Amino acid sequence: MNGPGDSSSLAAALPSNLLRLAVAGKETLCSSTGVRISIGLATCGRAAEALTISQKLAARQNWEGVVRVVSVGCLGACYAEPLVAVRTPDGKHYFFGKVDSKSLWHIIRTAQEASPSSSYLWAIAKERQTGILRSVQDLEIIKAENPGFAEFFRPQMRRISGRCGLVDPENLSEYVAMGGYFALARAIFQLQPKDVIAMITAAGLRGRGGGGFLAGKKWEIGARSSDPIRIMVVNADEGDPGAYMDRALLESDPHSVLEGLILAGYAVGATQAYIFVRHEYPLAVRALRQAIASARKAGLLGRHILGSDFSLDIALVESAGAFVCGEETSLLQVIAGKRGEPYRRPPYPVTSGLWGHPTVINNVETFANIPWIVWNGAEAYRELGTEKSPGTKIFCLTGDVKRTGFIEVPLGINTQVLVEKIGGASAKSIKALQIGGPAGGIIPYGDTAMDYETVASSGANIGSGGLVVLGTNRCLVDLARHLVSFMADESCGKCVVCRDGLPELEAKLTALTTGQAHEGILAEIEGLSRVIAEMALCGLGQTAANPVLTTLKYFQSEYEAHLRGTCPAIFCKSMISFEIIQTRCKDCRCCYLVCPSGAVSCRATGKERFLVDQQLCIRCWACYETCPFGCIKSTSGVSI
């Protein structure tokens, strides 16, 4: 990090224990004599069996103390897991993707300073200044054996997630060596609380949890309160399908969130803070507990932080897992020991929240932005993004793309860059984008700027940052039905319009996808969707019908086709029929043998030797996928 905080006056004011941590961390991160093998062991890496790779490398007996095998988080390229990086003393980083047992010897040879095989090596990067590593932005790719790997990172700007996949999340000294907690020291020793709030306000940081409310404005309201007891809350109850930004940050770089939380507490004048995290994130919970303990031991948390008059205590609260608990008033109910139900606002939590005290709530990514802003300044923060949506945003890129992962890009970036350049998808293969989770919206794929205003004008919302790419083979009517079904299951049931309206909406959409719809149902679906949006109590119900309203707006023809008994994507089972093209058939009997329902009949003689009984067919696609000669044709239009 380079910026206003990088000054001799600050260096002189830094406590000796922080300086000692930085020295120790630099030695393990950027040793001038030893080799470091980093293995991504976040959830995505473990799902790809990276733990086995780690155990095999760590068990090697002849490293002779020269090679260290280290567990790190996710670099962001989830599609490449297991991902292993070898750093050599000359500042080069050798990246190996999709590592398996065949790759191990090549990794070992690289660690022993022998030339790696290009068949297993994905890329070589070097530190722009040897021995200086504060972010992935400090690396320059000098050789790309796998061009897609380099293309995945090229458009990104990793301000907030730059340490992910490089730093050991359980090693406080490595975080400090990469500039961690220097922003906190700057704030405590050089800035007043009001100065920190002014800096966040000037930066224009918007809450990254969905609504995009200005963080500085919220903090200012909390700081003005006459109540001496003020509380900070981190909302880490990430529940959107296809979104895992919070999980990735917490598993890979938990101290960045802690530092942001402590800075926010200093600015607002809070003495107590809570991190509300999903219990389905065991690795994130473990990383947080370790980070809190390490920070407290180092004097960065608790009483008299860094020897100052400022004190802050942090407690970890695990959510029971209900989607509605991510709504801020519901979240507060759970922390207070009550049932996770939202309540009507105002008063807003920032004026009267937990136990009646002013409570400032932001999500994980919002807090992770704070140290960067405090260290580099508001003006530098605004160098990326747009006027009304400054800075960067982390998105989880999933769906019908070659390269999935969590990415950080400037707000306002074009969706074509995200999908085609980073994701590696073909423009012709993409139909739509699902943005902002199940309550975000589904919009046509095209030239769209990813900022709060542009996305909101389309009828969707950025949400926490889920971005699911939908190919031309996806049925958007069925997807809308699926998302409404999810929201109906997650409704707390407190308000009637959400509790009863969403299941009714799901039933109408199901009628469409099963060929049971009646004339006028489209108007009924749209009317019910708008009623739910206008009358629901909390954000869950108010946005639950967004997928329906946006698909009705942009993909009306798909709804009309379903009303006629046809699924354009040939996806809805009740509207699919299979036919055997007799002229191509080679009499291999594969379709007949694989059919689980006996729908494929085999005649002894005749031109039509194999036939599909549509009444017996269960639309499992087994015959279609098994036929080696492409004899099976699928069509839509038969409703049974």
XYZ file of C-alpha atoms in Angstrom:
640
model
C 0.000 0.000 0.000
C 1.269 3.453 -0.874
C -0.564 6.585 0.174
C -0.952 9.369 2.679
C -0.356 7.002 5.578
C 3.048 5.909 4.244
C 5.063 8.463 6.178
C 8.028 8.578 8.489
C 5.886 10.102 11.227
C 3.587 7.107 11.192
C 6.500 4.661 11.110
C 7.945 6.338 14.190
C 4.584 6.079 15.959
C 4.028 2.402 15.222
C 4.236 0.212 18.339
C 7.247 -2.060 18.465
C 5.109 -5.203 18.561
C 3.502 -4.253 15.241
C 6.911 -3.659 13.673
C 8.161 -7.005 14.987
C 5.158 -8.748 13.463
C 5.836 -7.102 10.107
C 9.462 -8.280 10.110
C 8.487 -11.836 11.033
C 5.750 -11.931 8.422
C 7.974 -10.684 5.643
C 10.449 -13.466 6.328
C 7.805 -16.171 5.828
C 6.153 -14.413 2.882
C 9.196 -13.315 0.919
C 12.185 -15.225 2.199
C 15.453 -14.419 0.430
C 16.790 -17.897 1.156
C 13.886 -20.337 1.376
C 11.130 -21.615 -0.902
C 7.431 -21.306 -0.056
C 4.777 -23.677 -1.419
C 1.289 -22.205 -0.984
C -1.771 -24.424 -1.318
C -5.293 -23.002 -1.518
C -7.279 -24.622 1.262
C -10.421 -22.525 1.249
C -13.733 -24.314 0.666
C -13.308 -24.419 -3.120
C -9.833 -25.930 -2.811
C -10.922 -28.535 -0.279
C -13.852 -29.491 -2.511
C -11.287 -30.247 -5.228
C -9.250 -32.423 -2.807
C -6.511 -29.867 -2.178
C -6.170 -31.124 1.399
C -4.783 -34.417 0.098
C -2.271 -32.551 -2.063
C -1.238 -30.456 0.936
C -0.751 -33.479 3.154
C 1.404 -35.246 0.564
C 3.662 -32.238 0.060
C 3.935 -31.473 3.788
C 4.827 -35.102 4.517
C 7.888 -35.007 2.268
C 10.944 -35.618 4.472
C 13.846 -34.154 2.487
C 12.900 -30.466 2.396
C 15.809 -29.927 4.841
C 14.197 -26.801 6.280
C 14.590 -24.911 3.014
C 11.024 -25.412 1.766
C 7.895 -24.408 3.736
C 4.472 -25.798 2.834
C 1.828 -23.213 3.752
C -1.979 -23.237 3.716
C -3.521 -20.146 2.128
C -7.023 -19.147 1.082
C -8.539 -18.804 -2.364
C -6.754 -16.780 -5.051
C -10.115 -16.269 -6.749
C -9.660 -18.687 -9.648
C -11.951 -21.313 -8.159
C -12.182 -23.147 -11.476
C -8.416 -23.877 -11.266
C -8.484 -25.639 -7.899
C -6.502 -27.349 -6.527
C -4.175 -24.401 -7.061
C -0.572 -24.494 -5.862
C 2.003 -21.689 -6.035
C 5.744 -22.043 -5.533
C 7.665 -18.894 -4.580
C 11.419 -18.991 -5.048
C 13.952 -16.646 -3.376
C 14.314 -14.568 -6.542
C 10.694 -13.395 -6.211
C 9.173 -15.643 -8.858
C 5.848 -17.391 -8.333
C 5.103 -20.603 -10.243
C 1.379 -21.402 -10.443
C 0.101 -24.939 -10.970
C -3.634 -25.362 -11.632
C -5.926 -28.384 -11.295
C -3.156 -30.165 -9.443
C -3.333 -33.931 -9.051
C -0.886 -36.664 -8.072
C 0.772 -36.464 -11.512
C 1.663 -32.819 -10.897
C 3.378 -33.344 -7.544
C 6.805 -34.259 -8.875
C 6.863 -31.148 -11.059
C 5.979 -28.992 -8.043
C 8.732 -30.650 -6.028
C 11.271 -30.114 -8.830
C 10.305 -26.445 -9.013
C 10.754 -26.080 -5.252
C 14.194 -27.663 -5.642
C 15.033 -24.966 -8.211
C 14.780 -27.241 -11.218
C 12.876 -26.206 -14.332
C 9.180 -27.189 -14.158
C 7.389 -28.991 -16.960
C 5.222 -26.637 -19.000
C 2.526 -29.314 -19.288
C 1.620 -28.830 -15.621
C 2.705 -25.217 -15.110
C -0.039 -22.620 -15.693
C 1.853 -19.361 -15.237
C 5.004 -17.733 -13.935
C 4.772 -14.352 -12.230
C 7.413 -12.188 -10.658
C 7.258 -9.580 -7.931
C 7.530 -6.128 -9.456
C 10.002 -5.362 -6.689
C 11.605 -8.482 -5.272
C 10.714 -8.976 -1.641
C 7.707 -6.629 -1.741
C 4.377 -8.468 -1.709
C 1.314 -6.638 -0.408
C -1.237 -7.774 -2.961
C -1.621 -9.871 -6.084
C -1.345 -6.510 -7.887
C 2.369 -6.599 -6.966
C 2.790 -9.604 -9.280
C 3.405 -9.406 -13.011
C 2.799 -12.462 -15.172
C 5.904 -13.026 -17.290
C 4.907 -16.348 -18.836
C 1.419 -17.754 -19.339
C 1.393 -21.430 -20.245
C -2.362 -21.360 -19.675
C -3.584 -18.147 -21.410
C -7.006 -18.353 -19.782
C -5.439 -18.141 -16.317
C -3.750 -14.843 -17.207
C -6.904 -13.543 -18.892
C -8.909 -14.290 -15.759
C -6.826 -11.815 -13.744
C -5.963 -9.190 -16.378
C -9.133 -7.000 -16.139
C -9.327 -7.247 -12.358
C -8.259 -4.664 -9.779
C -7.663 -6.538 -6.538
C -7.741 -3.810 -3.899
C -9.782 -5.604 -1.258
C -9.159 -9.239 -2.136
C -5.523 -8.785 -3.148
C -4.107 -10.757 -0.219
C -6.474 -13.687 -0.723
C -4.563 -16.766 -1.827
C -1.198 -15.233 -0.902
C -1.411 -14.766 2.862
C -1.795 -17.510 5.440
C -5.168 -16.540 7.004
C -4.085 -17.885 10.390
C -0.808 -15.955 10.439
C -1.227 -12.441 11.854
C 2.378 -11.495 11.134
C 1.943 -12.122 7.409
C -1.105 -9.859 7.319
C 0.877 -7.132 9.086
C 3.797 -7.631 6.682
C 1.411 -6.904 3.813
C 0.411 -3.578 5.383
C -2.233 -4.902 7.731
C -3.246 -2.836 10.788
C -1.146 0.120 9.577
C -4.387 1.918 8.676
C -5.623 1.299 12.206
C -2.403 2.740 13.596
C -2.757 5.779 11.354
C -6.329 6.364 12.500
C -5.540 6.037 16.199
C -2.348 8.100 16.194
C -3.064 10.682 13.479
C -6.829 10.992 13.000
C -9.828 11.872 15.103
C -12.948 9.685 14.818
C -14.713 12.438 12.878
C -11.807 12.487 10.402
C -12.277 8.803 9.659
C -16.005 9.312 9.055
C -15.254 12.292 6.816
C -12.812 10.171 4.825
C -15.337 7.349 4.311
C -18.003 9.890 3.351
C -15.699 11.627 0.866
C -14.786 8.254 -0.658
C -18.455 7.617 -1.383
C -18.241 4.023 -0.143
C -21.624 2.355 -0.555
C -22.674 -0.631 1.510
C -21.775 -3.799 -0.368
C -24.568 -5.864 1.162
C -27.225 -5.032 -1.417
C -28.927 -1.683 -0.864
C -25.860 0.424 -1.582
C -26.554 2.909 1.231
C -23.685 5.344 1.861
C -21.564 3.906 4.667
C -20.261 7.304 5.832
C -23.772 8.676 6.223
C -24.806 5.697 8.341
C -21.712 6.031 10.526
C -22.327 9.742 10.975
C -25.854 9.090 12.253
C -24.522 6.534 14.733
C -21.721 8.806 15.924
C -24.137 11.697 16.559
C -26.245 9.652 18.958
C -26.483 10.880 22.541
C -26.469 7.262 23.706
C -22.952 6.466 24.980
C -23.422 2.775 24.162
C -22.938 2.227 20.441
C -22.646 -1.132 18.741
C -21.090 -2.329 15.463
C -22.331 -5.443 13.643
C -20.778 -7.315 10.732
C -23.446 -9.037 8.655
C -21.725 -12.215 7.435
C -24.958 -14.170 7.069
C -24.437 -14.752 3.360
C -27.277 -16.871 2.010
C -27.659 -16.089 -1.695
C -27.282 -19.197 -3.876
C -24.283 -18.690 -6.133
C -22.711 -16.022 -3.907
C -19.717 -16.607 -1.648
C -17.889 -13.270 -1.476
C -18.100 -13.084 2.318
C -16.998 -16.669 2.738
C -13.988 -16.178 0.462
C -12.838 -13.050 2.316
C -13.333 -14.541 5.767
C -11.614 -17.825 4.914
C -8.748 -16.175 3.041
C -8.146 -12.804 4.734
C -10.119 -12.503 8.002
C -7.906 -9.775 9.470
C -8.931 -7.342 6.729
C -12.512 -7.545 7.991
C -11.415 -7.298 11.630
C -9.286 -4.226 10.932
C -12.172 -2.579 9.078
C -14.498 -3.368 11.969
C -12.096 -1.922 14.553
C -11.663 1.222 12.437
C -15.435 1.595 12.158
C -15.797 1.131 15.900
C -13.197 3.848 16.482
C -15.006 6.219 14.116
C -18.473 5.669 15.577
C -17.376 5.462 19.200
C -18.480 1.860 19.717
C -17.170 -0.309 22.511
C -18.874 -3.557 21.507
C -19.038 -5.328 18.146
C -20.593 -8.527 16.841
C -19.819 -10.651 13.801
C -22.949 -12.508 12.712
C -21.808 -15.409 10.526
C -23.511 -18.432 8.972
C -22.858 -21.658 10.822
C -22.660 -23.390 7.420
C -19.280 -21.648 6.995
C -17.136 -23.699 9.413
C -13.825 -22.654 7.835
C -14.798 -18.982 8.012
C -15.873 -19.372 11.644
C -12.576 -21.058 12.504
C -10.563 -18.379 10.692
C -12.465 -15.621 12.489
C -11.998 -17.169 15.928
C -8.271 -17.551 15.269
C -7.985 -13.985 13.954
C -9.843 -12.507 16.927
C -7.644 -14.415 19.369
C -4.438 -13.379 17.566
C -5.464 -9.725 17.368
C -6.407 -9.665 21.035
C -3.100 -11.243 22.038
C -1.179 -8.675 19.977
C -2.984 -5.743 21.599
C -4.957 -4.926 18.457
C -8.267 -5.751 20.079
C -9.771 -5.449 23.532
C -8.713 -2.884 26.120
C -6.519 0.072 25.092
C -5.885 -0.920 21.493
C -2.283 -0.155 20.465
C -1.841 1.516 23.847
C -4.512 4.135 23.152
C -7.647 5.087 25.067
C -9.803 3.258 22.519
C -11.201 -0.148 23.498
C -13.373 -2.550 21.516
C -14.495 -6.083 22.199
C -15.745 -8.396 19.436
C -18.066 -11.383 19.873
C -18.853 -14.014 17.264
C -22.475 -15.104 16.812
C -23.341 -18.037 14.537
C -26.594 -17.857 12.602
C -28.981 -20.785 12.546
C -28.976 -20.629 8.756
C -32.337 -19.143 7.766
C -32.087 -16.875 4.715
C -34.272 -14.233 6.360
C -31.692 -13.800 9.134
C -29.547 -11.887 6.670
C -32.119 -9.059 6.886
C -30.725 -6.592 9.411
C -33.660 -6.391 11.833
C -34.027 -10.175 11.821
C -30.292 -10.470 12.443
C -30.572 -8.241 15.516
C -33.388 -10.380 16.873
C -31.165 -13.464 16.710
C -28.228 -11.727 18.429
C -30.637 -10.703 21.199
C -31.659 -14.347 21.636
C -35.025 -14.102 19.890
C -36.609 -15.746 16.854
C -35.218 -14.501 13.552
C -38.130 -12.375 12.364
C -37.857 -8.905 10.811
C -39.696 -5.951 12.277
C -41.039 -2.821 10.674
C -38.810 0.260 10.350
C -38.433 3.055 11.457
C -36.814 3.271 13.875
C -33.783 2.111 11.953
C -31.071 0.142 13.761
C -28.588 2.997 13.445
C -30.772 5.058 15.794
C -32.316 2.269 17.882
C -31.029 -1.228 17.262
C -29.650 -3.967 19.494
C -31.213 -3.620 22.965
C -32.356 -0.142 21.978
C -28.831 1.204 21.393
C -27.638 2.756 18.106
C -26.315 -0.102 15.993
C -24.322 0.295 12.787
C -24.619 -2.731 10.496
C -22.520 -3.305 7.376
C -21.615 -6.427 5.481
C -18.235 -8.163 5.261
C -17.031 -6.558 2.030
C -17.941 -3.067 3.231
C -15.718 -3.435 6.286
C -12.891 -4.904 4.182
C -12.842 -1.649 2.164
C -12.205 0.549 5.207
C -8.453 -0.079 5.781
C -7.678 0.637 2.123
C -9.546 3.957 2.235
C -8.022 5.074 5.545
C -4.513 4.282 4.336
C -4.739 5.516 0.740
C -7.309 8.298 1.079
C -10.706 9.103 -0.396
C -9.342 10.639 -3.582
C -7.354 7.522 -4.441
C -10.398 5.365 -3.740
C -12.438 7.339 -6.275
C -9.902 6.734 -9.027
C -11.810 3.547 -9.844
C -15.536 3.124 -10.386
C -18.050 5.792 -11.334
C -19.063 9.110 -9.781
C -22.013 7.622 -7.894
C -20.589 4.120 -7.556
C -16.893 4.586 -6.736
C -14.391 1.863 -5.944
C -14.331 -1.814 -6.751
C -16.830 -4.618 -6.215
C -16.335 -8.316 -5.619
C -18.554 -10.558 -7.728
C -18.953 -14.308 -7.704
C -18.883 -15.353 -11.346
C -20.685 -18.668 -11.796
C -22.921 -20.437 -14.287
C -22.292 -21.082 -17.982
C -18.724 -19.804 -18.184
C -15.402 -21.623 -18.504
C -13.697 -19.810 -15.658
C -15.695 -19.436 -12.455
C -14.492 -17.715 -9.313
C -14.690 -14.638 -7.140
C -13.425 -11.555 -8.907
C -12.831 -7.911 -7.993
C -13.385 -5.278 -10.654
C -14.062 -1.528 -10.822
C -17.741 -0.640 -10.510
C -19.128 0.369 -13.880
C -17.213 -2.331 -15.756
C -18.975 -3.789 -18.774
C -20.659 -7.180 -18.392
C -19.003 -8.330 -21.597
C -15.615 -7.996 -19.909
C -16.828 -10.055 -16.951
C -18.420 -12.827 -18.988
C -16.231 -13.053 -22.081
C -12.797 -11.844 -20.959
C -12.711 -13.081 -17.363
C -15.206 -15.928 -17.652
C -14.120 -17.081 -21.108
C -17.656 -17.571 -22.455
C -18.758 -17.102 -26.044
C -21.169 -14.192 -26.523
C -23.411 -16.312 -28.763
C -23.875 -18.916 -26.017
C -25.239 -16.508 -23.374
C -28.863 -15.486 -22.994
C -29.128 -13.675 -19.675
C -27.527 -12.743 -16.358
C -28.960 -13.384 -12.928
C -27.637 -10.534 -10.792
C -27.822 -10.069 -7.028
C -28.963 -13.498 -5.901
C -32.500 -14.948 -5.815
C -33.999 -11.527 -5.120
C -31.885 -9.607 -7.611
C -33.195 -9.954 -11.110
C -32.637 -11.573 -14.503
C -31.682 -9.292 -17.381
C -30.667 -9.912 -21.016
C -26.981 -10.372 -21.672
C -25.442 -7.442 -23.482
C -23.558 -4.198 -23.049
C -24.459 -3.397 -19.422
C -22.422 -1.341 -16.959
C -22.167 -3.007 -13.570
C -22.848 -0.106 -11.238
C -25.673 0.492 -8.769
C -27.607 2.990 -10.887
C -27.449 1.136 -14.209
C -28.378 -2.223 -12.730
C -31.228 -0.661 -10.710
C -32.601 1.004 -13.858
C -32.884 -2.454 -15.438
C -35.198 -3.588 -12.626
C -32.545 -5.733 -10.927
C -30.077 -4.904 -8.164
C -26.423 -5.704 -7.583
C -27.186 -7.220 -4.197
C -24.158 -8.651 -2.450
C -22.526 -9.546 -5.772
C -23.791 -12.861 -7.117
C -23.490 -13.047 -10.920
C -24.859 -16.198 -12.571
C -24.333 -16.448 -16.325
C -27.221 -18.169 -18.104
C -26.696 -19.913 -21.419
C -29.158 -20.114 -24.296
C -30.206 -23.574 -23.097
C -31.642 -22.226 -19.826
C -35.387 -21.919 -19.316
C -35.946 -18.593 -17.598
C -39.553 -19.339 -16.697
C -38.476 -22.432 -14.788
C -35.588 -20.535 -13.214
C -37.983 -17.827 -11.995
C -40.188 -20.585 -10.568
C -37.203 -22.165 -8.813
C -36.116 -18.849 -7.255
C -39.635 -18.045 -6.064
C -39.806 -21.535 -4.552
C -36.576 -20.841 -2.660
C -37.889 -17.526 -1.343
C -41.207 -19.114 -0.350
C -39.348 -21.756 1.672
C -37.251 -19.078 3.381
C -40.160 -16.772 4.295
C -40.443 -16.356 8.053
C -44.243 -16.311 7.753
C -44.758 -13.137 9.734
C -46.647 -11.249 7.017
C -49.497 -12.859 5.075
C -48.633 -11.473 1.653
C -45.207 -13.120 1.745
C -46.210 -16.292 3.582
C -49.196 -17.084 1.340
C -48.425 -14.995 -1.750
C -45.118 -16.619 -2.657
C -46.453 -20.219 -2.614
C -49.385 -19.070 -4.751
C -46.994 -17.402 -7.184
C -44.907 -20.567 -7.284
C -48.031 -22.626 -8.069
C -48.917 -20.387 -11.018
C -45.392 -20.614 -12.407
C -45.444 -24.376 -11.955
C -48.656 -24.508 -13.977
C -46.824 -22.743 -16.788
C -43.850 -25.098 -16.748
C -46.008 -28.243 -16.656
C -48.402 -27.322 -19.429
C -51.336 -26.725 -17.041
C -51.672 -22.960 -17.508
C -54.893 -21.167 -18.444
C -55.589 -17.993 -20.395
C -54.994 -14.889 -18.325
C -52.422 -16.509 -16.041
C -49.640 -14.162 -17.143
C -51.609 -11.138 -15.972
C -52.306 -12.946 -12.687
C -48.599 -13.703 -12.218
C -47.570 -10.114 -12.831
C -50.320 -8.703 -10.608
C -49.511 -11.017 -7.707
C -45.786 -10.270 -8.050
C -46.408 -6.531 -7.765
C -48.699 -6.949 -4.748
C -46.046 -8.970 -2.912
C -43.370 -6.386 -3.743
C -45.503 -3.492 -2.518
C -46.987 -4.998 0.641
C -44.354 -7.347 2.128
C -42.887 -6.362 5.478
C -39.160 -6.796 4.869
C -36.613 -6.808 2.080
C -36.964 -10.544 1.491
C -40.624 -10.302 0.523
C -40.286 -6.952 -1.209
C -37.690 -8.310 -3.647
C -38.748 -11.961 -3.824
C -40.680 -11.471 -7.066
C -37.865 -9.595 -8.844
C -36.882 -12.633 -10.962
C -40.489 -12.909 -12.181
C -40.941 -9.212 -12.894
C -37.630 -8.909 -14.750
C -38.170 -12.021 -16.870
C -41.696 -10.875 -17.695
C -40.221 -7.550 -18.775
C -37.399 -8.879 -20.933
C -38.453 -12.414 -21.844
C -42.226 -12.142 -22.283
C -42.041 -14.394 -25.350
C -40.803 -17.319 -23.227
C -43.834 -17.014 -20.949
C -46.155 -16.839 -23.961
C -44.488 -19.934 -25.469
C -45.068 -21.880 -22.247
C -48.680 -20.789 -22.293
C -48.906 -22.467 -25.730
C -47.290 -25.631 -24.359
C -43.771 -25.056 -25.685
C -40.497 -24.559 -23.820
C -38.063 -22.734 -26.170
C -35.086 -23.999 -24.168
C -36.375 -27.597 -24.381
C -35.996 -27.873 -20.620
C -39.414 -28.246 -18.977
C -40.020 -31.991 -18.838
C -43.752 -31.952 -19.436
C -43.218 -30.199 -22.757
C -40.424 -32.370 -24.154
C -40.678 -35.300 -26.510
C -37.947 -37.543 -27.909
C -37.870 -38.990 -31.377
C -35.490 -41.521 -32.920
C -34.185 -40.531 -36.365
C -34.433 -43.863 -38.132
C -32.163 -42.935 -41.034
C -29.232 -42.397 -38.681
C -29.874 -45.399 -36.463
C -27.104 -48.062 -36.533
C -29.100 -50.606 -34.520
C -26.682 -50.427 -31.562
C -29.588 -50.810 -29.095
C -28.024 -48.278 -26.643
C -31.253 -46.273 -26.272
C -33.273 -49.438 -25.699
C -30.847 -50.801 -23.090
C -30.349 -47.558 -21.130
C -34.004 -46.456 -20.868
C -35.055 -46.890 -17.197
C -38.806 -46.724 -17.837
C -39.170 -49.045 -20.834
C -40.278 -46.149 -23.012
C -38.012 -47.230 -25.897
C -39.478 -50.265 -27.626
C -37.607 -52.541 -30.011
C -39.429 -54.138 -32.923
C -38.192 -57.287 -34.582
C -38.441 -55.863 -38.102
C -39.566 -52.766 -39.983
C -38.263 -49.336 -40.837
C -39.163 -47.960 -37.416
C -37.284 -50.573 -35.398
C -36.979 -48.363 -32.281
C -39.784 -46.092 -31.049
C -40.284 -43.857 -27.983
C -43.570 -44.136 -26.106
C -44.209 -40.549 -24.934
C -46.576 -41.767 -22.199
C -43.907 -43.952 -20.610
C -41.023 -41.523 -21.159
C -39.845 -39.822 -17.951
C -37.644 -37.261 -19.761
C -34.429 -38.399 -18.101
C -32.354 -37.676 -21.251
C -30.545 -41.020 -20.865
C -31.198 -42.104 -24.456
C -30.228 -38.684 -25.842
C -26.960 -38.593 -23.904
C -26.056 -42.236 -24.556
C -26.657 -42.584 -28.305
C -23.206 -42.577 -29.982
C -24.595 -41.626 -33.418
C -26.790 -38.628 -32.538
C -29.994 -40.415 -33.535
C -32.152 -38.974 -30.737
C -33.931 -35.699 -31.420
C -35.485 -33.633 -28.637
C -38.354 -31.260 -29.326
C -40.777 -29.198 -27.290
C -44.476 -28.749 -27.776
C -46.010 -31.965 -26.489
C -47.782 -31.376 -23.203
C -48.978 -34.436 -21.296
